[in-house]
mmCIF file with all atom_site columns, C-alpha atoms in Angstrom:
data_model
loop_
_atom_site.group_PDB
_atom_site.id
_atom_site.type_symbol
_atom_site.label_atom_id
_atom_site.label_alt_id
_atom_site.label_comp_id
_atom_site.label_asym_id
_atom_site.label_entity_id
_atom_site.label_seq_id
_atom_site.pdbx_PDB_ins_code
_atom_site.Cartn_x
_atom_site.Cartn_y
_atom_site.Cartn_z
_atom_site.occupancy
_atom_site.B_iso_or_equiv
_atom_site.pdbx_formal_charge
_atom_site.auth_seq_id
_atom_site.auth_comp_id
_atom_site.auth_asym_id
_atom_site.auth_atom_id
_atom_site.pdbx_PDB_model_num
ATOM 1   C CA . MET A 1 1   ? 5.350   23.374  -0.133  1.00 49.00 ? 1   MET A CA 1
ATOM 2   C CA . LEU A 1 2   ? 6.809   23.089  2.881   1.00 50.00 ? 2   LEU A CA 1
ATOM 3   C CA . TYR A 1 3   ? 7.133   19.946  5.047   1.00 50.00 ? 3   TYR A CA 1
ATOM 4   C CA . PHE A 1 4   ? 8.640   19.602  8.383   1.00 53.00 ? 4   PHE A CA 1
ATOM 5   C CA . GLY A 1 5   ? 11.229  16.924  8.608   1.00 48.00 ? 5   GLY A CA 1
ATOM 6   C CA . LYS A 1 6   ? 12.860  15.446  11.614  1.00 48.00 ? 6   LYS A CA 1
ATOM 7   C CA . GLU A 1 7   ? 16.157  17.535  11.029  1.00 52.00 ? 7   GLU A CA 1
ATOM 8   C CA . ARG A 1 8   ? 15.110  20.473  8.972   1.00 54.00 ? 8   ARG A CA 1
ATOM 9   C CA . ILE A 1 9   ? 12.376  22.544  6.737   1.00 55.00 ? 9   ILE A CA 1
ATOM 10  C CA . LEU A 1 10  ? 11.903  20.494  3.715   1.00 50.00 ? 10  LEU A CA 1
ATOM 11  C CA . THR A 1 11  ? 10.814  22.131  0.633   1.00 52.00 ? 11  THR A CA 1
ATOM 12  C CA . SER A 1 12  ? 9.404   20.145  -2.436  1.00 49.00 ? 12  SER A CA 1
ATOM 13  C CA . SER A 1 13  ? 12.352  19.987  -4.355  1.00 50.00 ? 13  SER A CA 1
ATOM 14  C CA . ASP A 1 14  ? 13.867  17.750  -1.379  1.00 47.00 ? 14  ASP A CA 1
ATOM 15  C CA . GLY A 1 15  ? 10.439  15.382  -2.042  1.00 47.00 ? 15  GLY A CA 1
ATOM 16  C CA . SER A 1 16  ? 10.886  15.476  -5.734  1.00 45.00 ? 16  SER A CA 1
ATOM 17  C CA . GLY A 1 17  ? 10.537  11.564  -6.128  1.00 57.00 ? 17  GLY A CA 1
ATOM 18  C CA . MET A 1 18  ? 8.206   11.242  -3.721  1.00 65.00 ? 18  MET A CA 1
ATOM 19  C CA . LYS A 1 19  ? 4.663   10.167  -4.933  1.00 85.00 ? 19  LYS A CA 1
ATOM 20  C CA . TRP A 1 20  ? 1.369   10.117  -2.643  1.00 88.00 ? 20  TRP A CA 1
ATOM 21  C CA . ASN A 1 21  ? -0.374  6.418   -1.983  1.00 92.00 ? 21  ASN A CA 1
ATOM 22  C CA . LEU A 1 22  ? -3.555  6.011   -4.195  1.00 93.00 ? 22  LEU A CA 1
ATOM 23  C CA . LEU A 1 23  ? -4.717  4.043   -1.520  1.00 92.00 ? 23  LEU A CA 1
ATOM 24  C CA . ASP A 1 24  ? -6.407  5.712   1.542   1.00 92.00 ? 24  ASP A CA 1
ATOM 25  C CA . GLY A 1 25  ? -5.728  4.141   5.166   1.00 91.00 ? 25  GLY A CA 1
ATOM 26  C CA . THR A 1 26  ? -2.579  2.038   4.545   1.00 92.00 ? 26  THR A CA 1
ATOM 27  C CA . ALA A 1 27  ? -0.833  3.253   8.086   1.00 92.00 ? 27  ALA A CA 1
ATOM 28  C CA . ASP A 1 28  ? -3.644  1.575   9.828   1.00 91.00 ? 28  ASP A CA 1
ATOM 29  C CA . PHE A 1 29  ? -5.732  -0.371  7.746   1.00 89.00 ? 29  PHE A CA 1
ATOM 30  C CA . ARG A 1 30  ? -8.734  1.856   8.441   1.00 86.00 ? 30  ARG A CA 1
ATOM 31  C CA . ASP A 1 31  ? -10.214 1.563   4.770   1.00 85.00 ? 31  ASP A CA 1
ATOM 32  C CA . ALA A 1 32  ? -9.410  -1.915  4.119   1.00 87.00 ? 32  ALA A CA 1
ATOM 33  C CA . ILE A 1 33  ? -12.059 -4.999  3.441   1.00 83.00 ? 33  ILE A CA 1
ATOM 34  C CA . HIS A 1 34  ? -11.653 -8.667  3.960   1.00 75.00 ? 34  HIS A CA 1
ATOM 35  C CA . PRO A 1 35  ? -13.718 -10.435 1.596   1.00 62.00 ? 35  PRO A CA 1
ATOM 36  C CA . TYR A 1 36  ? -13.225 -13.603 3.099   1.00 64.00 ? 36  TYR A CA 1
ATOM 37  C CA . ASP A 1 37  ? -11.239 -15.342 6.218   1.00 64.00 ? 37  ASP A CA 1
ATOM 38  C CA . SER A 1 38  ? -10.494 -12.266 8.502   1.00 71.00 ? 38  SER A CA 1
ATOM 39  C CA . PRO A 1 39  ? -6.792  -11.505 9.192   1.00 78.00 ? 39  PRO A CA 1
ATOM 40  C CA . ILE A 1 40  ? -5.831  -11.762 12.809  1.00 83.00 ? 40  ILE A CA 1
ATOM 41  C CA . GLU A 1 41  ? -4.858  -8.319  14.535  1.00 83.00 ? 41  GLU A CA 1
ATOM 42  C CA . THR A 1 42  ? -1.331  -8.102  15.557  1.00 88.00 ? 42  THR A CA 1
ATOM 43  C CA . ASN A 1 43  ? 1.070   -5.943  17.526  1.00 92.00 ? 43  ASN A CA 1
ATOM 44  C CA . VAL A 1 44  ? 3.707   -6.504  14.932  1.00 93.00 ? 44  VAL A CA 1
ATOM 45  C CA . LYS A 1 45  ? 5.073   -3.186  13.390  1.00 95.00 ? 45  LYS A CA 1
ATOM 46  C CA . SER A 1 46  ? 5.933   -2.793  9.183   1.00 95.00 ? 46  SER A CA 1
ATOM 47  C CA . PRO A 1 47  ? 9.503   -1.881  8.253   1.00 95.00 ? 47  PRO A CA 1
ATOM 48  C CA . TYR A 1 48  ? 8.091   1.653   8.007   1.00 94.00 ? 48  TYR A CA 1
ATOM 49  C CA . GLY A 1 49  ? 6.224   1.633   11.264  1.00 94.00 ? 49  GLY A CA 1
ATOM 50  C CA . ASN A 1 50  ? 2.561   0.798   10.572  1.00 94.00 ? 50  ASN A CA 1
ATOM 51  C CA . ARG A 1 51  ? 0.103   -1.327  11.491  1.00 93.00 ? 51  ARG A CA 1
ATOM 52  C CA . CYS A 1 52  ? 0.389   -5.229  10.394  1.00 92.00 ? 52  CYS A CA 1
ATOM 53  C CA . PHE A 1 53  ? -2.113  -7.735  9.774   1.00 89.00 ? 53  PHE A CA 1
ATOM 54  C CA . HIS A 1 54  ? -1.323  -11.568 10.262  1.00 87.00 ? 54  HIS A CA 1
ATOM 55  C CA . GLY A 1 55  ? -2.698  -14.496 7.971   1.00 84.00 ? 55  GLY A CA 1
ATOM 56  C CA . GLU A 1 56  ? -2.486  -18.080 8.479   1.00 81.00 ? 56  GLU A CA 1
ATOM 57  C CA . LYS A 1 57  ? -5.545  -19.715 6.215   1.00 77.00 ? 57  LYS A CA 1
ATOM 58  C CA . ALA A 1 58  ? -5.703  -19.707 2.340   1.00 71.00 ? 58  ALA A CA 1
ATOM 59  C CA . TRP A 1 59  ? -7.626  -16.582 0.978   1.00 70.00 ? 59  TRP A CA 1
ATOM 60  C CA . ASN A 1 60  ? -6.698  -14.693 4.167   1.00 70.00 ? 60  ASN A CA 1
ATOM 61  C CA . TYR A 1 61  ? -6.002  -11.279 3.505   1.00 74.00 ? 61  TYR A CA 1
ATOM 62  C CA . MET A 1 62  ? -7.407  -7.416  3.667   1.00 82.00 ? 62  MET A CA 1
ATOM 63  C CA . ALA A 1 63  ? -7.615  -5.654  0.686   1.00 84.00 ? 63  ALA A CA 1
ATOM 64  C CA . PHE A 1 64  ? -8.152  -1.735  -0.407  1.00 88.00 ? 64  PHE A CA 1
ATOM 65  C CA . PRO A 1 65  ? -10.626 -0.674  -2.790  1.00 88.00 ? 65  PRO A CA 1
ATOM 66  C CA . VAL A 1 66  ? -9.584  2.087   -5.592  1.00 90.00 ? 66  VAL A CA 1
ATOM 67  C CA . LYS A 1 67  ? -11.094 3.480   -8.847  1.00 91.00 ? 67  LYS A CA 1
ATOM 68  C CA . LEU A 1 68  ? -8.465  2.610   -11.461 1.00 91.00 ? 68  LEU A CA 1
ATOM 69  C CA . ILE A 1 69  ? -8.742  3.877   -14.956 1.00 92.00 ? 69  ILE A CA 1
ATOM 70  C CA . GLU A 1 70  ? -8.628  1.672   -17.991 1.00 92.00 ? 70  GLU A CA 1
ATOM 71  C CA . GLY A 1 71  ? -5.316  1.187   -20.041 1.00 91.00 ? 71  GLY A CA 1
ATOM 72  C CA . LYS A 1 72  ? -3.503  3.231   -17.307 1.00 92.00 ? 72  LYS A CA 1
ATOM 73  C CA . THR A 1 73  ? -0.388  1.383   -15.815 1.00 90.00 ? 73  THR A CA 1
ATOM 74  C CA . TYR A 1 74  ? 0.060   1.035   -12.083 1.00 90.00 ? 74  TYR A CA 1
ATOM 75  C CA . CYS A 1 75  ? 2.511   -0.453  -9.552  1.00 90.00 ? 75  CYS A CA 1
ATOM 76  C CA . PHE A 1 76  ? 1.153   -2.084  -6.368  1.00 88.00 ? 76  PHE A CA 1
ATOM 77  C CA . SER A 1 77  ? 3.648   -2.973  -3.725  1.00 89.00 ? 77  SER A CA 1
ATOM 78  C CA . LEU A 1 78  ? 3.635   -3.616  0.215   1.00 89.00 ? 78  LEU A CA 1
ATOM 79  C CA . SER A 1 79  ? 5.728   -5.388  2.964   1.00 92.00 ? 79  SER A CA 1
ATOM 80  C CA . ILE A 1 80  ? 5.435   -8.931  3.810   1.00 88.00 ? 80  ILE A CA 1
ATOM 81  C CA . ARG A 1 81  ? 7.473   -10.962 5.820   1.00 89.00 ? 81  ARG A CA 1
ATOM 82  C CA . PHE A 1 82  ? 6.734   -15.064 5.520   1.00 83.00 ? 82  PHE A CA 1
ATOM 83  C CA . ALA A 1 83  ? 7.191   -17.842 8.581   1.00 81.00 ? 83  ALA A CA 1
ATOM 84  C CA . ASN A 1 84  ? 6.760   -20.278 5.801   1.00 72.00 ? 84  ASN A CA 1
ATOM 85  C CA . THR A 1 85  ? 6.835   -20.596 1.947   1.00 64.00 ? 85  THR A CA 1
ATOM 86  C CA . ALA A 1 86  ? 3.921   -21.338 -0.284  1.00 56.00 ? 86  ALA A CA 1
ATOM 87  C CA . HIS A 1 87  ? 2.099   -19.524 -3.502  1.00 56.00 ? 87  HIS A CA 1
ATOM 88  C CA . TYR A 1 88  ? 1.294   -15.897 -3.295  1.00 58.00 ? 88  TYR A CA 1
ATOM 89  C CA . ASP A 1 89  ? -0.015  -13.567 -5.639  1.00 56.00 ? 89  ASP A CA 1
ATOM 90  C CA . MET A 1 90  ? -1.132  -9.995  -5.617  1.00 56.00 ? 90  MET A CA 1
ATOM 91  C CA . ARG A 1 91  ? -4.359  -9.040  -7.341  1.00 57.00 ? 91  ARG A CA 1
ATOM 92  C CA . GLY A 1 92  ? -6.621  -6.546  -7.919  1.00 56.00 ? 92  GLY A CA 1
ATOM 93  C CA . TYR A 1 93  ? -10.483 -7.896  -8.254  1.00 55.00 ? 93  TYR A CA 1
ATOM 94  C CA . ASP A 1 94  ? -13.517 -6.344  -9.042  1.00 52.00 ? 94  ASP A CA 1
ATOM 95  C CA . GLY A 1 95  ? -16.028 -8.795  -7.925  1.00 52.00 ? 95  GLY A CA 1
ATOM 96  C CA . ASP A 1 96  ? -16.848 -10.174 -11.335 1.00 51.00 ? 96  ASP A CA 1
ATOM 97  C CA . GLU A 1 97  ? -13.177 -9.985  -12.980 1.00 53.00 ? 97  GLU A CA 1
ATOM 98  C CA . VAL A 1 98  ? -10.183 -10.884 -11.235 1.00 51.00 ? 98  VAL A CA 1
ATOM 99  C CA . GLN A 1 99  ? -6.538  -9.644  -12.276 1.00 57.00 ? 99  GLN A CA 1
ATOM 100 C CA . PHE A 1 100 ? -4.265  -11.786 -11.168 1.00 56.00 ? 100 PHE A CA 1
ATOM 101 C CA . ILE A 1 101 ? -0.842  -10.005 -11.022 1.00 59.00 ? 101 ILE A CA 1
ATOM 102 C CA . LYS A 1 102 ? 2.482   -11.869 -10.852 1.00 56.00 ? 102 LYS A CA 1
ATOM 103 C CA . PRO A 1 103 ? 4.733   -10.182 -8.202  1.00 59.00 ? 103 PRO A CA 1
ATOM 104 C CA . HIS A 1 104 ? 8.265   -9.414  -8.868  1.00 59.00 ? 104 HIS A CA 1
ATOM 105 C CA . LEU A 1 105 ? 10.948  -11.739 -6.079  1.00 57.00 ? 105 LEU A CA 1
ATOM 106 C CA . PHE A 1 106 ? 8.476   -14.251 -6.102  1.00 59.00 ? 106 PHE A CA 1
ATOM 107 C CA . THR A 1 107 ? 9.310   -16.070 -9.209  1.00 54.00 ? 107 THR A CA 1
ATOM 108 C CA . ASP A 1 108 ? 10.785  -19.065 -7.333  1.00 58.00 ? 108 ASP A CA 1
ATOM 109 C CA . LEU A 1 109 ? 9.157   -19.318 -3.939  1.00 57.00 ? 109 LEU A CA 1
ATOM 110 C CA . SER A 1 110 ? 11.488  -21.883 -2.752  1.00 62.00 ? 110 SER A CA 1
ATOM 111 C CA . LYS A 1 111 ? 14.164  -19.283 -2.817  1.00 66.00 ? 111 LYS A CA 1
ATOM 112 C CA . VAL A 1 112 ? 11.618  -16.751 -0.648  1.00 72.00 ? 112 VAL A CA 1
ATOM 113 C CA . PRO A 1 113 ? 13.584  -16.177 2.413   1.00 78.00 ? 113 PRO A CA 1
ATOM 114 C CA . VAL A 1 114 ? 11.411  -16.388 5.763   1.00 81.00 ? 114 VAL A CA 1
ATOM 115 C CA . ASN A 1 115 ? 11.255  -14.112 8.881   1.00 88.00 ? 115 ASN A CA 1
ATOM 116 C CA . GLU A 1 116 ? 12.726  -11.359 7.003   1.00 88.00 ? 116 GLU A CA 1
ATOM 117 C CA . TRP A 1 117 ? 11.018  -8.533  5.646   1.00 92.00 ? 117 TRP A CA 1
ATOM 118 C CA . LEU A 1 118 ? 10.581  -8.175  1.837   1.00 87.00 ? 118 LEU A CA 1
ATOM 119 C CA . ARG A 1 119 ? 9.037   -5.392  -0.577  1.00 88.00 ? 119 ARG A CA 1
ATOM 120 C CA . PRO A 1 120 ? 7.916   -7.245  -3.602  1.00 84.00 ? 120 PRO A CA 1
ATOM 121 C CA . TYR A 1 121 ? 5.905   -5.232  -6.181  1.00 83.00 ? 121 TYR A CA 1
ATOM 122 C CA . ALA A 1 122 ? 3.776   -5.775  -9.601  1.00 82.00 ? 122 ALA A CA 1
ATOM 123 C CA . ILE A 1 123 ? 3.373   -3.920  -12.373 1.00 84.00 ? 123 ILE A CA 1
ATOM 124 C CA . PHE A 1 124 ? 0.176   -4.026  -14.300 1.00 83.00 ? 124 PHE A CA 1
ATOM 125 C CA . LYS A 1 125 ? -2.102  -2.346  -16.619 1.00 85.00 ? 125 LYS A CA 1
ATOM 126 C CA . ALA A 1 126 ? -6.002  -1.790  -15.351 1.00 86.00 ? 126 ALA A CA 1
ATOM 127 C CA . LYS A 1 127 ? -8.436  -3.962  -17.681 1.00 84.00 ? 127 LYS A CA 1
ATOM 128 C CA . LYS A 1 128 ? -11.336 -1.579  -17.371 1.00 86.00 ? 128 LYS A CA 1
ATOM 129 C CA . THR A 1 129 ? -12.189 1.537   -15.433 1.00 90.00 ? 129 THR A CA 1
ATOM 130 C CA . THR A 1 130 ? -13.857 0.535   -12.256 1.00 87.00 ? 130 THR A CA 1
ATOM 131 C CA . THR A 1 131 ? -13.242 -0.097  -8.534  1.00 86.00 ? 131 THR A CA 1
ATOM 132 C CA . TYR A 1 132 ? -10.606 -2.629  -7.691  1.00 85.00 ? 132 TYR A CA 1
ATOM 133 C CA . ASN A 1 133 ? -9.836  -4.266  -4.316  1.00 83.00 ? 133 ASN A CA 1
ATOM 134 C CA . MET A 1 134 ? -5.746  -4.419  -4.099  1.00 85.00 ? 134 MET A CA 1
ATOM 135 C CA . ALA A 1 135 ? -4.203  -7.162  -2.070  1.00 81.00 ? 135 ALA A CA 1
ATOM 136 C CA . ILE A 1 136 ? -1.665  -10.016 -1.794  1.00 77.00 ? 136 ILE A CA 1
ATOM 137 C CA . SER A 1 137 ? -3.535  -12.979 -1.568  1.00 70.00 ? 137 SER A CA 1
ATOM 138 C CA . PRO A 1 138 ? -2.388  -16.661 -0.590  1.00 66.00 ? 138 PRO A CA 1
ATOM 139 C CA . ALA A 1 139 ? -3.824  -19.815 -2.292  1.00 64.00 ? 139 ALA A CA 1
ATOM 140 C CA . ASP A 1 140 ? -2.284  -22.079 0.327   1.00 67.00 ? 140 ASP A CA 1
ATOM 141 C CA . SER A 1 141 ? -2.256  -21.837 4.121   1.00 70.00 ? 141 SER A CA 1
ATOM 142 C CA . ILE A 1 142 ? 0.503   -19.742 4.949   1.00 75.00 ? 142 ILE A CA 1
ATOM 143 C CA . LYS A 1 143 ? 1.916   -18.015 7.754   1.00 82.00 ? 143 LYS A CA 1
ATOM 144 C CA . ALA A 1 144 ? 2.894   -13.946 6.904   1.00 85.00 ? 144 ALA A CA 1
ATOM 145 C CA . ASP A 1 145 ? 2.449   -10.837 8.492   1.00 89.00 ? 145 ASP A CA 1
ATOM 146 C CA . TYR A 1 146 ? 1.794   -7.882  6.068   1.00 88.00 ? 146 TYR A CA 1
ATOM 147 C CA . GLY A 1 147 ? 1.328   -4.023  5.849   1.00 92.00 ? 147 GLY A CA 1
ATOM 148 C CA . ASP A 1 148 ? 2.663   -0.977  3.937   1.00 95.00 ? 148 ASP A CA 1
ATOM 149 C CA . TYR A 1 149 ? 0.125   -1.421  1.127   1.00 93.00 ? 149 TYR A CA 1
ATOM 150 C CA . MET A 1 150 ? 1.265   1.347   -1.963  1.00 94.00 ? 150 MET A CA 1
ATOM 151 C CA . LEU A 1 151 ? -0.109  1.982   -4.844  1.00 94.00 ? 151 LEU A CA 1
ATOM 152 C CA . VAL A 1 152 ? 1.205   4.377   -7.438  1.00 94.00 ? 152 VAL A CA 1
ATOM 153 C CA . GLU A 1 153 ? 0.488   5.142   -11.438 1.00 94.00 ? 153 GLU A CA 1
ATOM 154 C CA . GLY A 1 154 ? 3.260   4.039   -13.546 1.00 92.00 ? 154 GLY A CA 1
ATOM 155 C CA . ASP A 1 155 ? 5.629   1.421   -13.530 1.00 89.00 ? 155 ASP A CA 1
ATOM 156 C CA . ILE A 1 156 ? 8.403   2.109   -11.002 1.00 90.00 ? 156 ILE A CA 1
ATOM 157 C CA . PRO A 1 157 ? 7.626   1.180   -7.524  1.00 88.00 ? 157 PRO A CA 1
ATOM 158 C CA . ALA A 1 158 ? 7.827   3.593   -4.561  1.00 91.00 ? 158 ALA A CA 1
ATOM 159 C CA . GLU A 1 159 ? 8.551   3.659   -0.872  1.00 91.00 ? 159 GLU A CA 1
ATOM 160 C CA . TRP A 1 160 ? 5.532   3.663   1.480   1.00 93.00 ? 160 TRP A CA 1
ATOM 161 C CA . ASN A 1 161 ? 4.105   7.123   1.705   1.00 92.00 ? 161 ASN A CA 1
ATOM 162 C CA . TYR A 1 162 ? 0.528   8.314   2.939   1.00 90.00 ? 162 TYR A CA 1
ATOM 163 C CA . SER A 1 163 ? -2.425  8.858   0.555   1.00 89.00 ? 163 SER A CA 1
ATOM 164 C CA . LEU A 1 164 ? -3.240  12.467  -0.050  1.00 86.00 ? 164 LEU A CA 1
ATOM 165 C CA . LYS A 1 165 ? -6.493  12.268  1.785   1.00 87.00 ? 165 LYS A CA 1
ATOM 166 C CA . ASP A 1 166 ? -4.607  10.819  4.836   1.00 86.00 ? 166 ASP A CA 1
ATOM 167 C CA . PHE A 1 167 ? -2.165  13.495  4.888   1.00 82.00 ? 167 PHE A CA 1
ATOM 168 C CA . ARG A 1 168 ? -4.674  16.265  4.848   1.00 80.00 ? 168 ARG A CA 1
ATOM 169 C CA . LYS A 1 169 ? -6.240  14.742  8.118   1.00 80.00 ? 169 LYS A CA 1
ATOM 170 C CA . LEU A 1 170 ? -2.926  14.309  9.947   1.00 77.00 ? 170 LEU A CA 1
ATOM 171 C CA . VAL A 1 171 ? -2.141  17.930  9.213   1.00 74.00 ? 171 VAL A CA 1
ATOM 172 C CA . GLY A 1 172 ? -5.521  18.977  11.026  1.00 64.00 ? 172 GLY A CA 1
ATOM 173 C CA . GLY A 1 173 ? -8.317  17.723  8.621   1.00 50.00 ? 173 GLY A CA 1
ATOM 174 C CA . VAL A 1 174 ? -8.249  20.529  5.885   1.00 48.00 ? 174 VAL A CA 1
ATOM 175 C CA . ASN A 1 175 ? -11.053 20.099  3.822   1.00 53.00 ? 175 ASN A CA 1
ATOM 176 C CA . SER A 1 176 ? -9.807  21.670  0.858   1.00 50.00 ? 176 SER A CA 1
ATOM 177 C CA . PRO A 1 177 ? -7.911  20.982  -2.555  1.00 52.00 ? 177 PRO A CA 1
ATOM 178 C CA . PHE A 1 178 ? -5.160  23.494  -0.792  1.00 51.00 ? 178 PHE A CA 1
ATOM 179 C CA . ILE A 1 179 ? -3.624  23.262  2.367   1.00 48.00 ? 179 ILE A CA 1
ATOM 180 C CA . TYR A 1 180 ? -3.145  26.865  3.057   1.00 46.00 ? 180 TYR A CA 1
ATOM 181 C CA . ARG A 1 181 ? -1.940  28.509  6.714   1.00 46.00 ? 181 ARG A CA 1
ATOM 182 C CA . TYR A 1 182 ? -0.487  32.259  7.307   1.00 41.00 ? 182 TYR A CA 1
ATOM 183 C CA . SER A 1 183 ? 0.869   33.613  10.222  1.00 43.00 ? 183 SER A CA 1
ATOM 184 C CA . PRO A 1 184 ? 3.209   36.826  10.470  1.00 44.00 ? 184 PRO A CA 1
ATOM 185 C CA . GLU A 1 185 ? 6.062   34.368  11.127  1.00 46.00 ? 185 GLU A CA 1
ATOM 186 C CA . LEU A 1 186 ? 5.574   31.636  8.596   1.00 45.00 ? 186 LEU A CA 1
ATOM 187 C CA . GLU A 1 187 ? 3.375   30.897  5.334   1.00 44.00 ? 187 GLU A CA 1
ATOM 188 C CA . VAL A 1 188 ? 3.012   27.381  4.248   1.00 47.00 ? 188 VAL A CA 1
ATOM 189 C CA . ALA A 1 189 ? 0.917   26.540  1.289   1.00 47.00 ? 189 ALA A CA 1
#
């Protein structure tokens, strides 16, 4: 597979560590839901250049729905910048059952730096096969900007990337399991 980078044409061997995001719409929160108090839209851009939301109240967050398979291991990460410190959890919930996930980095919240972008992650196993809503969730009122949600299968956090569905939309809305274009000068599959 070929990808066009900023400097040159990239092949699949250049991106051998690349993982597709399992969450759709994370660049602009297009597919996100807000089950409680709505976060505030902001002009702040994340470290990856994506749209961010700002939260100031308890339970003030955006979540992304995704179907997870029971027993599989997943790694959830995001970018967040705190204006002050408080208690935060990463969570996946399905309406009946809440799965709190202790994030790496937040073991001692008194030492979490403020006004700096952080990339916490959490590794967990799905408790059952169902649709979970992935989010970071404050139990206290706190001011924070967040974005760049990323969910991958496995126990290693990944840099933010588009989902395969989002990528297909970016390259022209191909509605096929295969992205293929042929011209006499170039063949891309």
